[in-house]
Amino acid sequence: MNLNAFRFSAGLLGRVLLVAGAVGALGACSLRQPILHQAQQILPESVRVPAGHVAVFEAQGRGDLLYECQAIKRAPYEYAWLLRSAGLRLQDGSGNTIVYYPDTRSRWEHSDGSRATARELVEISGGKQNMPLLRAMVAPSDTKGALATISYIQARRTVGGVVPTPCTSASLGMRVSVPYEAAHVFWRPAA
Protein backbone atom coordinates (compact mmCIF):
# COMPACT_ATOMS: atom_id res chain seq x y z
CA MET A 1 0.00 0.00 0.00
CA ASN A 2 1.45 3.36 -0.97
CA LEU A 3 1.45 6.42 1.31
CA ASN A 4 -1.49 8.18 -0.45
CA ALA A 5 -3.67 5.06 -0.18
CA PHE A 6 -2.77 4.80 3.52
CA ARG A 7 -3.68 8.47 4.11
CA PHE A 8 -7.02 7.97 2.32
CA SER A 9 -7.80 4.83 4.38
CA ALA A 10 -6.82 6.51 7.66
CA GLY A 11 -8.87 9.61 6.80
CA LEU A 12 -11.89 7.51 5.83
CA LEU A 13 -11.59 5.45 9.02
CA GLY A 14 -11.41 8.68 11.08
CA ARG A 15 -14.58 10.04 9.42
CA VAL A 16 -16.40 6.73 9.97
CA LEU A 17 -15.42 6.71 13.66
CA LEU A 18 -16.45 10.37 14.02
CA VAL A 19 -19.89 9.70 12.49
CA ALA A 20 -20.34 6.54 14.58
CA GLY A 21 -19.44 8.45 17.73
CA ALA A 22 -21.88 11.24 16.91
CA VAL A 23 -24.68 8.74 16.21
CA GLY A 24 -23.87 6.96 19.49
CA ALA A 25 -23.95 10.23 21.40
CA LEU A 26 -27.27 11.24 19.85
CA GLY A 27 -28.65 7.80 20.58
CA ALA A 28 -27.57 8.06 24.20
CA CYS A 29 -29.32 11.44 24.55
CA SER A 30 -32.53 10.17 23.00
CA LEU A 31 -32.48 7.03 25.15
CA ARG A 32 -31.77 8.89 28.39
CA GLN A 33 -35.01 10.91 28.33
CA PRO A 34 -37.37 7.87 28.21
CA ILE A 35 -35.33 6.17 30.94
CA LEU A 36 -35.84 9.16 33.26
CA HIS A 37 -39.58 9.12 32.51
CA GLN A 38 -39.95 5.34 32.89
CA ALA A 39 -38.28 5.51 36.30
CA GLN A 40 -41.27 7.60 37.43
CA GLN A 41 -43.45 4.47 37.46
CA ILE A 42 -41.30 2.70 40.07
CA LEU A 43 -41.28 5.67 42.46
CA PRO A 44 -43.89 6.07 45.19
CA GLU A 45 -46.73 8.22 43.87
CA SER A 46 -46.12 11.03 46.37
CA VAL A 47 -42.70 11.84 44.84
CA ARG A 48 -43.65 11.45 41.16
CA VAL A 49 -43.66 14.56 39.00
CA PRO A 50 -47.12 15.29 37.55
CA ALA A 51 -47.86 14.82 33.86
CA GLY A 52 -47.05 17.80 31.65
CA HIS A 53 -43.40 18.06 32.67
CA VAL A 54 -40.27 16.79 30.96
CA ALA A 55 -36.96 15.73 32.55
CA VAL A 56 -34.20 18.11 31.47
CA PHE A 57 -31.11 16.69 33.17
CA GLU A 58 -29.86 14.60 36.07
CA ALA A 59 -27.12 15.48 38.54
CA GLN A 60 -25.21 12.92 40.63
CA GLY A 61 -23.69 13.55 44.02
CA ARG A 62 -21.19 11.63 46.09
CA GLY A 63 -19.24 12.81 49.10
CA ASP A 64 -19.35 13.24 52.86
CA LEU A 65 -21.73 15.24 55.03
CA LEU A 66 -20.64 16.68 58.37
CA TYR A 67 -23.12 16.56 61.27
CA GLU A 68 -22.91 17.88 64.83
CA CYS A 69 -24.99 16.66 67.79
CA GLN A 70 -26.86 19.62 69.31
CA ALA A 71 -29.59 20.23 71.88
CA ILE A 72 -32.64 21.49 69.97
CA LYS A 73 -35.10 21.84 72.86
CA ARG A 74 -34.93 22.41 76.62
CA ALA A 75 -37.02 20.98 79.44
CA PRO A 76 -37.09 18.16 78.54
CA TYR A 77 -33.97 18.24 76.42
CA GLU A 78 -34.14 16.91 72.88
CA TYR A 79 -31.08 16.29 70.76
CA ALA A 80 -30.59 16.03 67.01
CA TRP A 81 -27.81 15.68 64.45
CA LEU A 82 -27.63 19.03 62.62
CA LEU A 83 -26.03 19.30 59.19
CA ARG A 84 -22.86 21.41 59.29
CA SER A 85 -21.75 20.79 55.68
CA ALA A 86 -22.17 23.56 53.15
CA GLY A 87 -24.54 21.29 51.21
CA LEU A 88 -24.63 18.28 48.91
CA ARG A 89 -22.44 18.71 45.86
CA LEU A 90 -23.99 17.37 42.66
CA GLN A 91 -22.55 17.25 39.15
CA ASP A 92 -24.56 17.11 35.93
CA GLY A 93 -23.59 15.25 32.75
CA SER A 94 -21.74 18.32 31.44
CA GLY A 95 -19.54 18.61 34.54
CA ASN A 96 -21.38 21.60 36.05
CA THR A 97 -21.76 21.75 39.82
CA ILE A 98 -25.08 22.13 41.60
CA VAL A 99 -25.14 22.51 45.39
CA TYR A 100 -28.27 21.32 47.20
CA TYR A 101 -28.94 22.96 50.58
CA PRO A 102 -31.45 20.82 52.48
CA ASP A 103 -33.35 22.91 54.99
CA THR A 104 -36.82 24.23 55.71
CA ARG A 105 -36.31 26.36 52.57
CA SER A 106 -34.44 23.82 50.47
CA ARG A 107 -32.60 25.30 47.52
CA TRP A 108 -30.35 24.34 44.63
CA GLU A 109 -27.61 26.61 43.25
CA HIS A 110 -26.02 25.96 39.85
CA SER A 111 -22.44 26.99 39.04
CA ASP A 112 -23.86 29.30 36.31
CA GLY A 113 -25.50 31.45 39.02
CA SER A 114 -29.07 30.23 38.54
CA ARG A 115 -30.95 28.84 41.52
CA ALA A 116 -34.25 27.22 42.48
CA THR A 117 -36.00 27.33 45.85
CA ALA A 118 -38.57 24.80 47.10
CA ARG A 119 -42.12 26.15 47.36
CA GLU A 120 -43.57 22.76 48.26
CA LEU A 121 -41.52 19.80 49.44
CA VAL A 122 -42.61 16.17 49.76
CA GLU A 123 -40.17 13.77 51.45
CA ILE A 124 -40.52 10.06 52.10
CA SER A 125 -38.15 7.61 53.68
CA GLY A 126 -35.32 6.39 51.49
CA GLY A 127 -34.52 3.66 54.04
CA LYS A 128 -33.28 3.69 57.61
CA GLN A 129 -29.73 4.93 56.84
CA ASN A 130 -30.52 6.83 53.60
CA MET A 131 -31.48 10.43 52.96
CA PRO A 132 -35.15 10.79 52.03
CA LEU A 133 -36.50 10.61 48.51
CA LEU A 134 -38.07 13.93 47.61
CA ARG A 135 -40.07 15.91 45.13
CA ALA A 136 -39.86 19.67 45.27
CA MET A 137 -42.05 22.07 43.35
CA VAL A 138 -39.68 24.99 42.95
CA ALA A 139 -39.74 28.67 42.25
CA PRO A 140 -37.45 28.99 39.23
CA SER A 141 -34.39 31.18 39.15
CA ASP A 142 -34.70 34.90 38.63
CA THR A 143 -31.41 34.72 36.71
CA LYS A 144 -30.72 33.05 33.37
CA GLY A 145 -29.12 29.65 33.42
CA ALA A 146 -29.76 25.92 33.74
CA LEU A 147 -32.31 26.31 36.56
CA ALA A 148 -34.24 29.22 35.01
CA THR A 149 -37.15 27.11 33.73
CA ILE A 150 -37.09 24.27 36.28
CA SER A 151 -40.46 23.49 37.88
CA TYR A 152 -39.77 20.27 39.83
CA ILE A 153 -36.73 18.56 41.29
CA GLN A 154 -36.66 14.96 42.47
CA ALA A 155 -34.13 13.19 44.66
CA ARG A 156 -34.05 9.54 43.58
CA ARG A 157 -31.56 6.79 44.43
CA THR A 158 -30.34 8.18 47.75
CA VAL A 159 -27.73 6.13 49.59
CA GLY A 160 -26.33 7.00 53.03
CA GLY A 161 -26.16 10.53 54.36
CA VAL A 162 -27.78 9.74 57.74
CA VAL A 163 -25.87 9.40 61.02
CA PRO A 164 -26.33 5.76 62.15
CA THR A 165 -26.26 6.48 65.90
CA PRO A 166 -28.69 8.59 67.95
CA CYS A 167 -27.73 12.05 69.17
CA THR A 168 -27.83 11.99 72.99
CA SER A 169 -26.49 14.06 75.88
CA ALA A 170 -23.42 11.79 75.86
CA SER A 171 -22.63 12.74 72.23
CA LEU A 172 -23.47 16.45 72.59
CA GLY A 173 -21.01 18.52 70.52
CA MET A 174 -19.64 15.46 68.71
CA ARG A 175 -19.10 15.79 64.94
CA VAL A 176 -19.54 12.89 62.53
CA SER A 177 -18.79 12.63 58.81
CA VAL A 178 -21.20 10.41 56.84
CA PRO A 179 -20.80 9.32 53.18
CA TYR A 180 -23.73 9.87 50.80
CA GLU A 181 -24.78 9.30 47.19
CA ALA A 182 -27.75 10.97 45.51
CA ALA A 183 -29.27 11.52 42.08
CA HIS A 184 -31.41 14.63 41.47
CA VAL A 185 -33.57 14.94 38.35
CA PHE A 186 -34.55 18.41 37.14
CA TRP A 187 -37.90 18.92 35.32
CA ARG A 188 -39.49 21.77 33.37
CA PRO A 189 -42.97 22.23 31.91
CA ALA A 190 -43.40 20.46 28.56
CA ALA A 191 -43.41 22.84 25.61
CSV table of C-alpha atoms in Angstrom, one decimal, residues 1-189:
chain,number,residue,atom,x,y,z
A,1,MET,CA,0.0,0.0,0.0
A,2,ASN,CA,1.5,3.4,-1.0
A,3,LEU,CA,1.5,6.4,1.3
A,4,ASN,CA,-1.5,8.2,-0.4
A,5,ALA,CA,-3.7,5.1,-0.2
A,6,PHE,CA,-2.8,4.8,3.5
A,7,ARG,CA,-3.7,8.5,4.1
A,8,PHE,CA,-7.0,8.0,2.3
A,9,SER,CA,-7.8,4.8,4.4
A,10,ALA,CA,-6.8,6.5,7.7
A,11,GLY,CA,-8.9,9.6,6.8
A,12,LEU,CA,-11.9,7.5,5.8
A,13,LEU,CA,-11.6,5.5,9.0
A,14,GLY,CA,-11.4,8.7,11.1
A,15,ARG,CA,-14.6,10.0,9.4
A,16,VAL,CA,-16.4,6.7,10.0
A,17,LEU,CA,-15.4,6.7,13.7
A,18,LEU,CA,-16.5,10.4,14.0
A,19,VAL,CA,-19.9,9.7,12.5
A,20,ALA,CA,-20.3,6.5,14.6
A,21,GLY,CA,-19.4,8.4,17.7
A,22,ALA,CA,-21.9,11.2,16.9
A,23,VAL,CA,-24.7,8.7,16.2
A,24,GLY,CA,-23.9,7.0,19.5
A,25,ALA,CA,-24.0,10.2,21.4
A,26,LEU,CA,-27.3,11.2,19.9
A,27,GLY,CA,-28.6,7.8,20.6
A,28,ALA,CA,-27.6,8.1,24.2
A,29,CYS,CA,-29.3,11.4,24.5
A,30,SER,CA,-32.5,10.2,23.0
A,31,LEU,CA,-32.5,7.0,25.1
A,32,ARG,CA,-31.8,8.9,28.4
A,33,GLN,CA,-35.0,10.9,28.3
A,34,PRO,CA,-37.4,7.9,28.2
A,35,ILE,CA,-35.3,6.2,30.9
A,36,LEU,CA,-35.8,9.2,33.3
A,37,HIS,CA,-39.6,9.1,32.5
A,38,GLN,CA,-40.0,5.3,32.9
A,39,ALA,CA,-38.3,5.5,36.3
A,40,GLN,CA,-41.3,7.6,37.4
A,41,GLN,CA,-43.4,4.5,37.5
A,42,ILE,CA,-41.3,2.7,40.1
A,43,LEU,CA,-41.3,5.7,42.5
A,44,PRO,CA,-43.9,6.1,45.2
A,45,GLU,CA,-46.7,8.2,43.9
A,46,SER,CA,-46.1,11.0,46.4
A,47,VAL,CA,-42.7,11.8,44.8
A,48,ARG,CA,-43.6,11.5,41.2
A,49,VAL,CA,-43.7,14.6,39.0
A,50,PRO,CA,-47.1,15.3,37.6
A,51,ALA,CA,-47.9,14.8,33.9
A,52,GLY,CA,-47.1,17.8,31.6
A,53,HIS,CA,-43.4,18.1,32.7
A,54,VAL,CA,-40.3,16.8,31.0
A,55,ALA,CA,-37.0,15.7,32.5
A,56,VAL,CA,-34.2,18.1,31.5
A,57,PHE,CA,-31.1,16.7,33.2
A,58,GLU,CA,-29.9,14.6,36.1
A,59,ALA,CA,-27.1,15.5,38.5
A,60,GLN,CA,-25.2,12.9,40.6
A,61,GLY,CA,-23.7,13.5,44.0
A,62,ARG,CA,-21.2,11.6,46.1
A,63,GLY,CA,-19.2,12.8,49.1
A,64,ASP,CA,-19.3,13.2,52.9
A,65,LEU,CA,-21.7,15.2,55.0
A,66,LEU,CA,-20.6,16.7,58.4
A,67,TYR,CA,-23.1,16.6,61.3
A,68,GLU,CA,-22.9,17.9,64.8
A,69,CYS,CA,-25.0,16.7,67.8
A,70,GLN,CA,-26.9,19.6,69.3
A,71,ALA,CA,-29.6,20.2,71.9
A,72,ILE,CA,-32.6,21.5,70.0
A,73,LYS,CA,-35.1,21.8,72.9
A,74,ARG,CA,-34.9,22.4,76.6
A,75,ALA,CA,-37.0,21.0,79.4
A,76,PRO,CA,-37.1,18.2,78.5
A,77,TYR,CA,-34.0,18.2,76.4
A,78,GLU,CA,-34.1,16.9,72.9
A,79,TYR,CA,-31.1,16.3,70.8
A,80,ALA,CA,-30.6,16.0,67.0
A,81,TRP,CA,-27.8,15.7,64.5
A,82,LEU,CA,-27.6,19.0,62.6
A,83,LEU,CA,-26.0,19.3,59.2
A,84,ARG,CA,-22.9,21.4,59.3
A,85,SER,CA,-21.7,20.8,55.7
A,86,ALA,CA,-22.2,23.6,53.2
A,87,GLY,CA,-24.5,21.3,51.2
A,88,LEU,CA,-24.6,18.3,48.9
A,89,ARG,CA,-22.4,18.7,45.9
A,90,LEU,CA,-24.0,17.4,42.7
A,91,GLN,CA,-22.6,17.2,39.2
A,92,ASP,CA,-24.6,17.1,35.9
A,93,GLY,CA,-23.6,15.3,32.8
A,94,SER,CA,-21.7,18.3,31.4
A,95,GLY,CA,-19.5,18.6,34.5
A,96,ASN,CA,-21.4,21.6,36.0
A,97,THR,CA,-21.8,21.7,39.8
A,98,ILE,CA,-25.1,22.1,41.6
A,99,VAL,CA,-25.1,22.5,45.4
A,100,TYR,CA,-28.3,21.3,47.2
A,101,TYR,CA,-28.9,23.0,50.6
A,102,PRO,CA,-31.5,20.8,52.5
A,103,ASP,CA,-33.4,22.9,55.0
A,104,THR,CA,-36.8,24.2,55.7
A,105,ARG,CA,-36.3,26.4,52.6
A,106,SER,CA,-34.4,23.8,50.5
A,107,ARG,CA,-32.6,25.3,47.5
A,108,TRP,CA,-30.3,24.3,44.6
A,109,GLU,CA,-27.6,26.6,43.3
A,110,HIS,CA,-26.0,26.0,39.8
A,111,SER,CA,-22.4,27.0,39.0
A,112,ASP,CA,-23.9,29.3,36.3
A,113,GLY,CA,-25.5,31.5,39.0
A,114,SER,CA,-29.1,30.2,38.5
A,115,ARG,CA,-30.9,28.8,41.5
A,116,ALA,CA,-34.2,27.2,42.5
A,117,THR,CA,-36.0,27.3,45.9
A,118,ALA,CA,-38.6,24.8,47.1
A,119,ARG,CA,-42.1,26.2,47.4
A,120,GLU,CA,-43.6,22.8,48.3
A,121,LEU,CA,-41.5,19.8,49.4
A,122,VAL,CA,-42.6,16.2,49.8
A,123,GLU,CA,-40.2,13.8,51.5
A,124,ILE,CA,-40.5,10.1,52.1
A,125,SER,CA,-38.2,7.6,53.7
A,126,GLY,CA,-35.3,6.4,51.5
A,127,GLY,CA,-34.5,3.7,54.0
A,128,LYS,CA,-33.3,3.7,57.6
A,129,GLN,CA,-29.7,4.9,56.8
A,130,ASN,CA,-30.5,6.8,53.6
A,131,MET,CA,-31.5,10.4,53.0
A,132,PRO,CA,-35.2,10.8,52.0
A,133,LEU,CA,-36.5,10.6,48.5
A,134,LEU,CA,-38.1,13.9,47.6
A,135,ARG,CA,-40.1,15.9,45.1
A,136,ALA,CA,-39.9,19.7,45.3
A,137,MET,CA,-42.1,22.1,43.3
A,138,VAL,CA,-39.7,25.0,43.0
A,139,ALA,CA,-39.7,28.7,42.3
A,140,PRO,CA,-37.5,29.0,39.2
A,141,SER,CA,-34.4,31.2,39.2
A,142,ASP,CA,-34.7,34.9,38.6
A,143,THR,CA,-31.4,34.7,36.7
A,144,LYS,CA,-30.7,33.1,33.4
A,145,GLY,CA,-29.1,29.6,33.4
A,146,ALA,CA,-29.8,25.9,33.7
A,147,LEU,CA,-32.3,26.3,36.6
A,148,ALA,CA,-34.2,29.2,35.0
A,149,THR,CA,-37.2,27.1,33.7
A,150,ILE,CA,-37.1,24.3,36.3
A,151,SER,CA,-40.5,23.5,37.9
A,152,TYR,CA,-39.8,20.3,39.8
A,153,ILE,CA,-36.7,18.6,41.3
A,154,GLN,CA,-36.7,15.0,42.5
A,155,ALA,CA,-34.1,13.2,44.7
A,156,ARG,CA,-34.0,9.5,43.6
A,157,ARG,CA,-31.6,6.8,44.4
A,158,THR,CA,-30.3,8.2,47.8
A,159,VAL,CA,-27.7,6.1,49.6
A,160,GLY,CA,-26.3,7.0,53.0
A,161,GLY,CA,-26.2,10.5,54.4
A,162,VAL,CA,-27.8,9.7,57.7
A,163,VAL,CA,-25.9,9.4,61.0
A,164,PRO,CA,-26.3,5.8,62.2
A,165,THR,CA,-26.3,6.5,65.9
A,166,PRO,CA,-28.7,8.6,68.0
A,167,CYS,CA,-27.7,12.1,69.2
A,168,THR,CA,-27.8,12.0,73.0
A,169,SER,CA,-26.5,14.1,75.9
A,170,ALA,CA,-23.4,11.8,75.9
A,171,SER,CA,-22.6,12.7,72.2
A,172,LEU,CA,-23.5,16.5,72.6
A,173,GLY,CA,-21.0,18.5,70.5
A,174,MET,CA,-19.6,15.5,68.7
A,175,ARG,CA,-19.1,15.8,64.9
A,176,VAL,CA,-19.5,12.9,62.5
A,177,SER,CA,-18.8,12.6,58.8
A,178,VAL,CA,-21.2,10.4,56.8
A,179,PRO,CA,-20.8,9.3,53.2
A,180,TYR,CA,-23.7,9.9,50.8
A,181,GLU,CA,-24.8,9.3,47.2
A,182,ALA,CA,-27.7,11.0,45.5
A,183,ALA,CA,-29.3,11.5,42.1
A,184,HIS,CA,-31.4,14.6,41.5
A,185,VAL,CA,-33.6,14.9,38.4
A,186,PHE,CA,-34.6,18.4,37.1
A,187,TRP,CA,-37.9,18.9,35.3
A,188,ARG,CA,-39.5,21.8,33.4
A,189,PRO,CA,-43.0,22.2,31.9
